[in-house]
Short mmCIF file of C-alpha atoms in Angstrom, two decimals:
data_model
loop_
_atom_site.label_atom_id
_atom_site.label_comp_id
_atom_site.label_asym_id
_atom_site.label_seq_id
_atom_site.Cartn_x
_atom_site.Cartn_y
_atom_site.Cartn_z
CA MET A 294 -43.94 -129.26 92.87
CA GLU A 295 -44.52 -130.01 89.18
CA ASP A 296 -48.09 -128.78 89.49
CA GLN A 297 -46.88 -125.57 91.07
CA ILE A 298 -44.40 -125.00 88.24
CA LEU A 299 -47.12 -125.64 85.66
CA ALA A 300 -49.47 -123.24 87.45
CA LEU A 301 -46.75 -120.60 87.68
CA THR A 302 -45.89 -121.02 84.00
CA ALA A 303 -49.53 -120.59 83.06
CA GLU A 304 -49.78 -117.52 85.25
CA VAL A 305 -46.67 -115.96 83.69
CA ALA A 306 -48.05 -116.70 80.22
CA ALA A 307 -51.35 -115.06 81.17
CA ILE A 308 -49.57 -111.97 82.54
CA LYS A 309 -47.40 -111.78 79.41
CA GLY A 310 -50.48 -112.07 77.21
CA ALA A 311 -52.27 -109.35 79.15
CA ALA A 312 -49.21 -107.08 78.89
CA GLU A 313 -49.07 -107.63 75.12
CA VAL A 314 -52.77 -106.78 74.77
CA THR A 315 -52.31 -103.64 76.87
CA ASN A 316 -49.29 -102.53 74.85
CA ARG A 317 -51.04 -103.24 71.54
CA MET A 318 -54.19 -101.40 72.57
CA PHE A 319 -52.16 -98.46 73.91
CA ALA A 320 -50.22 -98.21 70.65
CA GLU A 321 -53.40 -98.37 68.59
CA ALA A 322 -55.08 -95.73 70.76
CA TYR A 323 -51.98 -93.51 70.73
CA TYR A 324 -51.91 -93.21 66.93
CA TYR A 325 -55.69 -93.04 66.74
CA VAL A 326 -55.69 -89.96 69.01
CA THR A 327 -53.16 -88.20 66.78
CA ILE A 328 -55.71 -88.25 63.95
CA PRO A 329 -58.38 -85.98 65.52
CA LEU A 330 -55.59 -83.80 66.89
CA MET A 331 -54.36 -83.34 63.34
CA VAL A 332 -57.89 -82.60 62.18
CA LEU A 333 -57.54 -79.55 64.42
CA ILE A 334 -54.81 -78.37 62.05
CA HIS A 335 -57.48 -78.33 59.34
CA ALA A 336 -59.98 -76.56 61.56
CA GLY A 337 -57.24 -73.99 62.03
CA PHE A 338 -56.48 -73.73 58.32
CA LEU A 339 -60.19 -73.28 57.61
CA LEU A 340 -60.51 -70.36 60.04
CA TYR A 341 -57.15 -68.92 59.04
CA GLU A 342 -57.85 -68.88 55.32
CA MET A 343 -61.42 -67.65 55.61
CA GLY A 344 -60.30 -64.89 57.98
CA ALA A 345 -57.53 -63.85 55.59
CA THR A 346 -60.03 -63.68 52.72
CA ARG A 347 -61.98 -60.55 51.85
CA LEU A 348 -65.70 -60.64 52.64
CA GLN A 349 -66.91 -61.33 49.10
CA ASN A 350 -64.79 -64.51 48.80
CA VAL A 351 -65.04 -66.07 52.27
CA LEU A 352 -67.09 -69.17 51.48
CA SER A 353 -65.21 -69.85 48.28
CA SER A 354 -62.00 -70.07 50.32
CA GLY A 355 -63.77 -72.41 52.75
CA VAL A 356 -64.97 -74.72 49.93
CA LYS A 357 -61.45 -74.88 48.51
CA ASN A 358 -59.95 -75.70 51.88
CA LEU A 359 -62.47 -78.44 52.64
CA LEU A 360 -61.97 -80.07 49.24
CA ALA A 361 -58.17 -80.12 49.68
CA PHE A 362 -58.74 -82.07 52.91
CA ALA A 363 -61.26 -84.46 51.39
CA PHE A 364 -59.65 -85.26 48.03
CA THR A 365 -56.16 -85.63 49.47
CA ILE A 366 -57.33 -88.20 52.02
CA ALA A 367 -59.17 -90.19 49.33
CA ALA A 368 -56.16 -90.03 47.00
CA TRP A 369 -53.83 -91.06 49.80
CA TYR A 370 -55.95 -94.20 50.20
CA LEU A 371 -55.90 -94.96 46.48
CA PHE A 372 -52.21 -94.43 45.72
CA GLY A 373 -50.35 -92.16 48.18
CA TRP A 374 -49.79 -94.94 50.72
CA TRP A 375 -48.32 -97.05 47.90
CA PHE A 376 -45.88 -94.26 46.94
CA TYR A 377 -44.58 -94.16 50.51
CA PHE A 378 -43.69 -97.85 50.66
CA ALA A 379 -42.73 -98.40 47.02
CA LEU A 380 -40.28 -95.56 46.50
CA PRO A 381 -37.78 -95.24 49.42
CA THR A 382 -34.92 -96.76 47.42
CA TRP A 383 -36.08 -95.56 44.01
CA PRO A 384 -34.46 -94.55 41.67
CA LEU A 385 -31.34 -96.21 43.11
CA ASP A 386 -32.95 -99.64 43.47
CA PHE A 387 -36.58 -100.53 42.88
CA SER A 388 -36.39 -104.20 43.83
CA ALA A 389 -38.20 -105.78 46.76
CA GLY A 390 -36.45 -105.49 50.10
CA ALA A 391 -33.82 -103.17 48.71
CA GLY A 392 -33.54 -101.39 52.06
CA TYR A 393 -32.06 -103.18 55.03
CA MET A 394 -35.31 -102.81 56.99
CA GLU A 395 -37.07 -104.75 54.20
CA ILE A 396 -40.22 -102.68 54.48
CA SER A 397 -40.03 -101.00 51.12
CA GLY A 398 -39.86 -101.67 47.41
CA LEU A 399 -42.32 -102.52 44.67
CA GLU A 400 -43.22 -106.01 45.88
CA TYR A 401 -43.68 -104.93 49.50
CA ALA A 402 -45.87 -101.96 48.54
CA ASN A 403 -47.93 -104.12 46.20
CA ALA A 404 -48.52 -106.57 49.05
CA ILE A 405 -49.82 -104.05 51.59
CA ALA A 406 -50.81 -100.72 50.06
CA TRP A 407 -53.29 -101.22 47.21
CA ALA A 408 -57.01 -101.16 47.92
CA TRP A 409 -57.58 -104.23 45.72
CA GLY A 410 -56.34 -107.79 45.32
CA ASP A 411 -54.56 -109.56 48.17
CA SER A 412 -53.27 -106.33 49.71
CA ALA A 413 -56.86 -105.14 50.30
CA GLN A 414 -56.87 -107.11 53.57
CA TYR A 415 -54.51 -104.45 55.00
CA MET A 416 -56.60 -101.54 53.73
CA GLY A 417 -59.72 -102.17 55.79
CA PRO A 418 -60.99 -103.77 59.01
CA ASN A 419 -58.79 -106.72 60.02
CA MET A 420 -58.89 -108.24 63.52
CA GLY A 421 -55.30 -109.42 63.23
CA ASP A 422 -53.92 -106.02 62.21
CA ASN A 423 -54.16 -103.20 64.75
CA ALA A 424 -51.47 -101.09 63.12
CA SER A 425 -52.15 -100.49 59.42
CA GLY A 426 -55.29 -98.41 59.89
CA VAL A 427 -53.96 -96.04 62.53
CA PHE A 428 -50.67 -95.56 60.68
CA TRP A 429 -52.52 -94.99 57.41
CA GLY A 430 -54.83 -92.51 59.15
CA ALA A 431 -51.94 -90.54 60.61
CA PHE A 432 -50.15 -90.45 57.25
CA ALA A 433 -53.36 -89.44 55.48
CA LEU A 434 -53.59 -86.45 57.80
CA PHE A 435 -49.93 -85.60 57.11
CA ALA A 436 -50.81 -85.64 53.40
CA ALA A 437 -53.89 -83.48 53.90
CA THR A 438 -51.89 -81.05 56.02
CA THR A 439 -49.26 -80.73 53.29
CA ALA A 440 -51.94 -79.96 50.71
CA SER A 441 -53.71 -77.47 52.97
CA ILE A 442 -50.50 -75.56 53.67
CA ALA A 443 -50.28 -74.52 50.02
CA SER A 444 -53.97 -73.64 49.89
CA GLY A 445 -53.69 -70.35 51.76
CA ALA A 446 -51.22 -68.81 49.30
CA LEU A 447 -53.66 -69.24 46.42
CA ILE A 448 -56.88 -67.79 47.82
CA GLU A 449 -59.28 -65.51 45.95
CA ARG A 450 -58.21 -66.32 42.38
CA ILE A 451 -57.70 -70.06 41.88
CA GLN A 452 -60.44 -72.23 40.37
CA THR A 453 -61.81 -74.99 42.58
CA VAL A 454 -61.17 -78.11 40.47
CA GLY A 455 -57.84 -76.81 39.21
CA PHE A 456 -56.81 -76.32 42.83
CA VAL A 457 -58.00 -79.82 43.80
CA ILE A 458 -55.79 -81.33 41.07
CA CYS A 459 -52.80 -79.37 42.41
CA ALA A 460 -53.62 -80.35 46.01
CA VAL A 461 -53.83 -84.07 45.16
CA VAL A 462 -50.48 -83.98 43.36
CA LEU A 463 -48.91 -82.18 46.32
CA GLY A 464 -50.49 -84.22 49.12
CA THR A 465 -49.93 -87.63 47.57
CA ALA A 466 -47.18 -87.64 44.93
CA ALA A 467 -44.89 -84.79 46.07
CA TRP A 468 -45.21 -85.46 49.77
CA GLY A 469 -45.42 -89.23 49.37
CA ILE A 470 -42.11 -89.30 47.49
CA ALA A 471 -40.49 -86.82 49.89
CA ALA A 472 -41.51 -88.98 52.85
CA ALA A 473 -40.36 -92.17 51.12
CA TRP A 474 -36.90 -90.71 50.45
CA GLY A 475 -36.35 -88.77 53.68
CA TRP A 476 -38.76 -90.09 56.30
CA HIS A 477 -38.36 -93.83 56.01
CA ALA A 478 -35.53 -95.94 57.43
CA ASP A 479 -34.90 -97.32 53.92
CA GLY A 480 -35.08 -93.91 52.23
CA TRP A 481 -31.95 -93.14 50.19
CA LEU A 482 -31.67 -89.62 51.57
CA VAL A 483 -31.43 -91.20 55.03
CA THR A 484 -29.16 -94.13 54.29
CA GLU A 485 -26.86 -92.37 51.81
CA PHE A 486 -26.76 -88.83 53.23
CA GLY A 487 -27.85 -89.15 56.86
CA TYR A 488 -30.78 -86.79 56.19
CA HIS A 489 -32.66 -86.15 59.42
CA ASP A 490 -36.01 -84.39 59.57
CA PHE A 491 -37.89 -85.64 62.63
CA GLY A 492 -40.75 -83.12 62.52
CA ALA A 493 -40.90 -82.79 58.72
CA ALA A 494 -39.62 -79.22 58.30
CA GLY A 495 -38.43 -80.15 54.83
CA LEU A 496 -40.69 -83.09 54.04
CA VAL A 497 -43.96 -81.34 54.71
CA HIS A 498 -43.36 -77.62 55.12
CA ALA A 499 -40.68 -76.88 52.53
CA VAL A 500 -42.29 -79.18 49.96
CA ALA A 501 -45.67 -77.50 50.46
CA GLY A 502 -44.24 -73.97 50.55
CA PHE A 503 -42.27 -74.32 47.33
CA PHE A 504 -45.07 -76.23 45.61
CA ALA A 505 -47.18 -73.14 46.34
CA LEU A 506 -44.45 -70.96 44.81
CA GLY A 507 -44.53 -73.04 41.62
CA VAL A 508 -48.30 -72.63 41.40
CA LEU A 509 -48.13 -68.90 42.17
CA LEU A 510 -45.84 -68.27 39.20
CA ASN A 511 -48.50 -69.62 36.84
CA LEU A 512 -51.50 -68.32 38.78
CA GLY A 513 -50.52 -64.68 39.07
CA PRO A 514 -51.57 -62.14 41.70
CA ARG A 515 -55.07 -61.21 42.81
CA VAL A 516 -56.72 -58.36 40.95
CA GLY A 517 -55.68 -55.16 42.69
CA LYS A 518 -52.66 -56.59 44.49
CA PHE A 519 -50.05 -54.75 42.46
CA ASN A 520 -50.12 -51.27 40.95
CA ALA A 521 -48.89 -50.38 37.48
CA ASP A 522 -45.56 -49.22 38.92
CA GLY A 523 -45.06 -52.63 40.58
CA SER A 524 -45.76 -51.48 44.12
CA ALA A 525 -47.94 -53.77 46.23
CA ASN A 526 -51.24 -53.06 47.96
CA HIS A 527 -52.19 -54.73 51.24
CA LEU A 528 -55.42 -56.67 50.66
CA ALA A 529 -56.61 -57.09 54.23
CA GLY A 530 -58.66 -60.15 55.11
CA HIS A 531 -62.14 -59.61 56.51
CA ASN A 532 -61.51 -61.05 59.99
CA MET A 533 -58.11 -60.90 61.66
CA PRO A 534 -59.34 -62.48 64.94
CA LEU A 535 -60.55 -65.52 62.95
CA THR A 536 -57.17 -65.78 61.25
CA VAL A 537 -55.17 -65.54 64.46
CA THR A 538 -57.40 -68.03 66.27
CA GLY A 539 -57.05 -70.39 63.34
CA LEU A 540 -53.29 -70.15 63.56
CA MET A 541 -53.43 -71.02 67.24
CA LEU A 542 -55.56 -74.08 66.42
CA ILE A 543 -52.92 -75.15 63.93
CA ILE A 544 -50.40 -75.03 66.78
CA VAL A 545 -52.67 -77.28 68.88
CA GLY A 546 -52.82 -79.72 65.98
CA PHE A 547 -49.05 -79.62 65.63
CA PHE A 548 -48.77 -81.42 68.95
CA GLY A 549 -50.71 -84.31 67.43
CA PHE A 550 -48.71 -84.11 64.22
CA LEU A 551 -45.40 -84.33 66.10
CA MET A 552 -46.73 -86.98 68.49
CA ALA A 553 -47.47 -89.12 65.43
CA CYS A 554 -43.82 -88.80 64.35
CA ILE A 555 -42.80 -91.11 67.22
CA ILE A 556 -42.55 -94.89 66.90
CA LEU A 557 -43.74 -96.57 70.09
CA PRO A 558 -41.83 -99.51 71.64
CA GLY A 559 -42.77 -103.11 72.22
CA GLU A 560 -44.62 -104.01 69.01
CA GLY A 561 -43.57 -106.08 66.03
CA TRP A 562 -42.99 -102.89 64.02
CA SER A 563 -41.08 -101.11 66.86
CA TRP A 564 -37.36 -100.38 66.86
CA TYR A 565 -36.88 -101.05 70.60
CA SER A 566 -38.76 -103.04 73.21
CA ASP A 567 -38.44 -100.38 75.89
CA ARG A 568 -38.02 -96.95 74.30
CA ALA A 569 -39.82 -94.81 71.78
CA THR A 570 -37.90 -93.69 68.71
CA THR A 571 -38.07 -91.35 65.78
CA ILE A 572 -39.10 -92.78 62.42
CA TYR A 573 -35.35 -93.31 61.85
CA GLY A 574 -35.10 -95.56 64.90
CA THR A 575 -33.11 -93.01 66.89
CA PRO A 576 -34.22 -92.87 70.53
CA MET A 577 -36.42 -90.05 71.77
CA THR A 578 -39.16 -89.26 74.27
CA LEU A 579 -42.42 -87.35 74.34
CA SER A 580 -40.72 -85.23 76.99
CA ALA A 581 -38.35 -83.94 74.31
CA LEU A 582 -41.39 -82.61 72.45
CA ALA A 583 -42.92 -81.27 75.65
CA PHE A 584 -39.80 -79.17 76.23
CA ASN A 585 -39.06 -78.07 72.70
CA VAL A 586 -42.40 -77.44 70.97
CA PRO A 587 -43.72 -74.81 73.44
CA LEU A 588 -40.28 -73.17 73.57
CA ALA A 589 -40.16 -72.99 69.77
CA ALA A 590 -43.66 -71.53 69.60
CA ALA A 591 -42.71 -68.92 72.19
CA GLY A 592 -39.45 -68.01 70.44
CA GLY A 593 -41.17 -67.57 67.09
CA ILE A 594 -43.83 -65.26 68.53
CA ILE A 595 -41.20 -63.17 70.31
CA GLY A 596 -38.98 -62.83 67.24
CA ALA A 597 -41.87 -61.86 64.99
CA TRP A 598 -43.23 -59.39 67.56
CA VAL A 599 -40.06 -57.36 67.72
CA MET A 600 -40.02 -57.07 63.93
CA THR A 601 -43.71 -56.44 63.18
CA ARG A 602 -45.95 -55.80 66.27
CA ASP A 603 -48.62 -57.47 64.11
CA PRO A 604 -50.65 -60.38 65.59
CA PHE A 605 -50.91 -62.05 62.17
CA TRP A 606 -47.16 -62.15 61.81
CA MET A 607 -46.69 -63.05 65.48
CA MET A 608 -48.83 -66.16 65.02
CA SER A 609 -47.11 -66.88 61.72
CA GLY A 610 -43.91 -66.53 63.73
CA CYS A 611 -45.28 -69.09 66.16
CA LEU A 612 -45.62 -71.56 63.28
CA ALA A 613 -42.24 -70.55 61.91
CA GLY A 614 -40.61 -71.05 65.30
CA ILE A 615 -41.80 -74.65 65.46
CA ILE A 616 -40.92 -75.32 61.82
CA SER A 617 -37.41 -73.88 62.30
CA VAL A 618 -36.50 -76.55 64.85
CA ALA A 619 -38.81 -79.35 63.68
CA SER A 620 -35.99 -81.32 62.03
CA GLY A 621 -34.11 -81.65 65.31
CA LEU A 622 -36.81 -81.57 67.99
CA ASP A 623 -35.50 -84.94 69.18
CA VAL A 624 -31.91 -83.74 69.71
CA TYR A 625 -32.06 -79.98 70.38
CA PHE A 626 -31.49 -78.54 73.83
CA GLY A 627 -34.21 -76.17 75.09
CA SER A 628 -32.10 -73.00 75.07
CA THR A 629 -30.91 -73.81 71.54
CA VAL A 630 -34.56 -74.03 70.52
CA ILE A 631 -35.28 -70.59 71.99
CA ALA A 632 -32.37 -68.99 70.12
CA VAL A 633 -33.09 -70.63 66.75
CA SER A 634 -36.83 -69.97 66.88
CA ILE A 635 -36.38 -66.29 67.82
CA LEU A 636 -34.09 -65.96 64.81
CA ALA A 637 -36.74 -67.59 62.61
CA GLY A 638 -39.35 -65.13 63.89
CA ILE A 639 -37.02 -62.21 63.16
CA ILE A 640 -36.22 -63.17 59.56
CA LEU A 641 -39.79 -64.13 58.68
CA LYS A 642 -41.30 -60.79 57.63
CA PRO A 643 -38.24 -59.50 55.73
CA CYS A 644 -38.24 -62.75 53.72
CA ALA A 645 -41.96 -62.35 52.95
CA ASP A 646 -41.45 -58.72 51.93
CA TRP A 647 -38.61 -59.74 49.62
CA LEU A 648 -40.87 -62.27 47.90
CA GLU A 649 -43.62 -59.69 47.49
CA GLY A 650 -41.05 -57.31 46.03
CA LEU A 651 -40.53 -59.85 43.25
CA GLY A 652 -44.19 -59.48 42.27
CA ILE A 653 -45.41 -62.71 43.87
CA ASP A 654 -48.75 -62.48 45.66
CA ASP A 655 -48.54 -65.01 48.49
CA ALA A 656 -51.74 -64.09 50.32
CA VAL A 657 -50.77 -65.55 53.72
CA GLY A 658 -46.97 -65.76 53.64
CA CYS A 659 -47.07 -69.51 52.99
CA VAL A 660 -43.92 -69.69 50.87
CA THR A 661 -41.92 -67.91 53.56
CA VAL A 662 -43.38 -69.49 56.69
CA HIS A 663 -43.31 -73.05 55.38
CA GLY A 664 -40.89 -73.03 52.46
CA THR A 665 -38.09 -70.69 53.46
CA ILE A 666 -38.23 -71.42 57.17
CA GLY A 667 -38.58 -75.15 56.47
CA LEU A 668 -35.31 -75.17 54.54
CA PHE A 669 -33.74 -72.90 57.18
CA GLY A 670 -34.64 -75.54 59.79
CA VAL A 671 -33.27 -78.44 57.74
CA VAL A 672 -29.93 -76.70 57.14
CA MET A 673 -29.71 -75.39 60.72
CA LEU A 674 -29.75 -78.98 62.00
CA GLY A 675 -26.81 -79.73 59.71
CA ILE A 676 -24.91 -76.80 61.22
CA LEU A 677 -25.73 -77.64 64.83
CA GLY A 678 -26.15 -81.40 64.78
CA SER A 679 -23.44 -82.86 62.58
CA GLY A 680 -22.32 -86.22 63.91
CA VAL A 681 -25.61 -87.36 65.43
CA PRO A 682 -26.06 -91.01 64.39
CA GLY A 683 -28.54 -91.16 61.53
CA LEU A 684 -30.25 -94.45 62.34
CA GLY A 685 -30.88 -96.40 65.53
CA ALA A 686 -31.03 -100.09 66.38
CA PHE A 687 -30.40 -102.66 63.66
CA ALA A 688 -28.62 -100.06 61.55
CA PRO A 689 -25.51 -101.13 59.65
CA GLU A 690 -22.23 -100.08 61.26
CA ASP A 691 -21.42 -97.78 58.36
CA THR A 692 -24.66 -95.81 58.74
CA VAL A 693 -24.19 -92.20 57.72
CA ALA A 694 -24.50 -89.62 60.50
CA ILE A 695 -26.21 -86.24 60.25
CA SER A 696 -24.01 -83.74 58.41
CA LEU A 697 -24.26 -80.24 56.97
CA PHE A 698 -23.69 -81.66 53.49
CA GLY A 699 -26.43 -84.27 53.93
CA GLN A 700 -28.90 -81.68 55.23
CA ILE A 701 -28.11 -79.32 52.31
CA VAL A 702 -28.64 -82.17 49.85
CA GLY A 703 -31.94 -82.91 51.59
CA ALA A 704 -32.94 -79.22 51.47
CA VAL A 705 -32.26 -79.05 47.72
CA VAL A 706 -34.24 -82.25 47.12
CA MET A 707 -37.18 -80.96 49.18
CA PHE A 708 -37.15 -77.64 47.27
CA LEU A 709 -37.21 -79.47 43.96
CA LEU A 710 -39.85 -82.00 45.09
CA GLY A 711 -42.10 -79.06 45.91
CA PHE A 712 -41.34 -76.47 43.25
CA VAL A 713 -41.02 -78.64 40.12
CA PRO A 714 -44.32 -80.58 40.47
CA GLY A 715 -46.07 -77.39 41.57
CA TYR A 716 -44.92 -75.49 38.52
CA ILE A 717 -45.57 -78.32 36.05
CA VAL A 718 -49.02 -79.37 37.27
CA SER A 719 -50.24 -75.77 37.53
CA TRP A 720 -48.85 -75.03 34.05
CA ILE A 721 -50.85 -77.96 32.65
CA VAL A 722 -53.96 -76.95 34.58
CA ASN A 723 -53.52 -73.39 33.34
CA LYS A 724 -53.25 -74.55 29.73
CA ALA A 725 -56.53 -76.40 30.27
CA GLY A 726 -58.13 -73.13 31.36
CA MET A 727 -58.76 -74.43 34.88
CA LEU A 728 -56.34 -72.39 36.99
CA ARG A 729 -57.11 -68.70 37.25
CA ILE A 730 -60.53 -67.22 37.91
CA PRO A 731 -61.31 -64.48 35.36
CA ASP A 732 -60.52 -60.99 36.61
CA ALA A 733 -64.11 -59.83 36.12
CA VAL A 734 -65.34 -62.58 38.48
CA GLN A 735 -62.67 -61.71 41.03
CA GLU A 736 -63.89 -58.11 40.97
CA ARG A 737 -67.51 -59.18 41.40
CA GLY A 738 -66.75 -61.56 44.25
CA LEU A 739 -66.43 -65.36 44.10
CA ASP A 740 -69.17 -66.25 46.58
CA ALA A 741 -71.88 -64.46 44.62
CA VAL A 742 -70.87 -66.32 41.48
CA LYS A 743 -70.33 -69.88 42.62
CA VAL A 744 -71.30 -70.61 46.23
CA PRO A 745 -75.00 -71.30 46.96
CA ALA A 746 -74.74 -70.05 50.52
CA GLN A 747 -74.17 -66.82 52.38
CA ALA A 748 -71.39 -66.17 54.90
CA TYR A 749 -72.99 -63.28 56.76
CA PRO A 750 -76.42 -61.64 56.99
CA GLN A 751 -77.58 -59.41 54.18
CA GLY A 752 -76.48 -55.85 54.56
CA MET A 753 -73.00 -56.89 55.66
CA ALA A 754 -70.98 -56.26 52.57
CA SER A 755 -67.41 -55.24 52.04
CA PRO A 756 -66.49 -51.97 50.34
CA GLU A 757 -64.93 -54.05 47.56
CA SER A 758 -68.14 -55.93 46.74
CA GLU A 759 -70.24 -52.75 46.90
CA SER A 760 -67.96 -51.05 44.46
CA MET B 132 -21.20 -78.45 66.96
CA GLY B 133 -20.81 -82.20 66.82
CA TYR B 134 -22.40 -84.92 68.88
CA PHE B 135 -20.98 -86.67 71.91
CA ALA B 136 -21.73 -90.24 70.82
CA GLU B 137 -20.95 -92.14 67.65
CA SER B 138 -23.72 -94.64 68.35
CA PHE B 139 -26.79 -94.62 70.54
CA THR B 140 -25.54 -97.75 72.25
CA GLU B 141 -23.20 -95.38 74.12
CA LEU B 142 -26.32 -94.12 75.88
CA MET B 143 -26.92 -97.55 77.40
CA ASP B 144 -25.28 -99.08 80.45
CA ALA B 145 -23.65 -102.52 80.67
CA ASP B 146 -27.05 -104.12 81.24
CA GLY B 147 -28.46 -102.59 78.07
CA ALA B 148 -30.63 -100.12 79.98
CA TRP B 149 -30.85 -96.46 78.93
CA MET B 150 -28.72 -94.23 81.12
CA ASP B 151 -30.14 -91.20 82.92
CA MET B 152 -28.33 -88.54 80.89
CA GLY B 153 -28.94 -85.71 78.44
CA MET B 154 -28.99 -86.91 74.84
CA TYR B 155 -29.23 -83.52 73.16
CA ILE B 156 -26.63 -81.87 70.97
CA GLY B 157 -23.95 -80.47 73.28
CA ALA B 158 -24.79 -82.74 76.23
CA GLY B 159 -21.90 -83.32 78.60
CA SER B 160 -20.18 -80.08 77.62
CA SER B 161 -20.55 -76.38 78.42
CA ALA B 162 -22.67 -75.92 75.28
CA ALA B 163 -25.95 -76.07 77.19
CA GLY B 164 -24.85 -73.19 79.41
CA TRP B 165 -23.67 -71.10 76.47
CA TRP B 166 -26.93 -71.67 74.60
CA THR B 167 -28.80 -70.54 77.72
CA VAL B 168 -26.70 -67.37 77.86
CA ILE B 169 -27.40 -66.71 74.16
CA ALA B 170 -31.13 -67.30 74.64
CA VAL B 171 -31.30 -64.96 77.65
CA VAL B 172 -29.37 -62.23 75.81
CA MET B 173 -31.74 -62.53 72.83
CA LEU B 174 -34.81 -62.36 75.06
CA VAL B 175 -33.54 -59.31 76.93
CA GLY B 176 -32.47 -57.70 73.66
CA VAL B 177 -35.95 -58.19 72.21
CA LEU B 178 -37.53 -56.62 75.28
CA VAL B 179 -35.16 -53.62 75.16
CA LYS B 180 -35.86 -53.05 71.46
CA GLY B 181 -39.57 -53.59 71.95
CA ASN B 182 -39.74 -51.14 74.80
CA SER B 183 -37.72 -48.56 72.90
CA ASP B 184 -40.12 -48.75 69.97
CA GLU B 185 -43.16 -48.64 72.25
CA GLN B 186 -41.95 -45.52 74.05
CA ASP B 187 -41.60 -43.80 70.68
CA HIS B 188 -45.35 -44.23 70.17
CA TYR B 189 -46.08 -42.33 73.39
CA LYS B 190 -43.98 -39.27 72.59
#
């Protein structure tokens, strides 16, 4: 009998061990897969921006886009990851373990997020740590996505290195701080105001959109965009099919982006043993995304179609539809998503036209699609979702719930976290003479001046470059 | 709009297992139906407007 009990105990232990290995490997593979899916966002941005660029500047736009991706990822490794863990309770409290989850603060960040000293063991291969790398990778792609969002607004007149400096500040500092404050269970926007932004409508999109606005104010419009009387000219990109296909690839990548916003169960870092959660520990399922993301994409396309009939704006509407409900994808009902995303698609073009009427040359509608609609989505969740508990398991009993006030506070913070750094860093870069490409070079074409490659065969030239 | 639960523990049964129920905003009320009506009206409205504009191109 005793032997049988011992054998059974050993068998149970073996089964338990096997289950733990399976769960750990599944979790590692899950987050790993989100990384190449998010790279598709960048494939989409590359096509989108190059398609929206005139023929004489195509490769220059491509170089800029690729460098935003590359430098932001490197910078995220060097200090962005540290921002995310060090600053959730700052400036309220900068001490170690200031948040109740005890995964933030200066001491904690110093222990896990620097690529030197003792913390270096968590910033490279480590057989005992299956989580740090895949989480870092997913966050690095979030950072690169944030930087690339702003890139499109600035095409055809921003210098390469000046842009890289702006992109690094946006992708690491601006987004890193936004995520620490509003996308971390210890973040003060979450714990003090109940800020909820599951799919990063404010954290990524609004921050990137309004960072771009800050840069645009110092950068100025492309040569030929505005006439002497202030009226605007439409500077058509050289390849609309490329642009629209790129936008669709961005949508594909969004599924990976949103998938990475879920915390899987059953691991040491999980909120629950049996259910996935948001980053706030509130319960959710992948099925919620499967319902709501396609519905939001559909609603955005439909709303933009009825206003514009233009495939560029319809695909921008597709993005806007998803962004408009991203904050509450975990708690919205499907029909609510359809209604909100159609509304986002409808208001998109009028908002972009209003911005252009102010003399701002946003080449791809970035400020409107990401900035304005991002804030619209954050506030809309406050209107529709007030009362939803802000944090899940282990949360203190007095945890603040989602509220309209909290979402408005979050929207204001996200606007400022984008616009202020964008304006300041581009102002400094401009003073250093590294921001705007001289008008004479813009008229000649950027590729001929600074790219040692050719986009298309000789003989294929745009009317602009010929003139 | 409001939410039907003050804590997510209300979504669990006595054994601590998650209940088979909607956990979206408006769950357990008529809100879902009203949102569906609104969505359908918007979709039909868009089609009517779209068709009206399209027919103008053919005149």
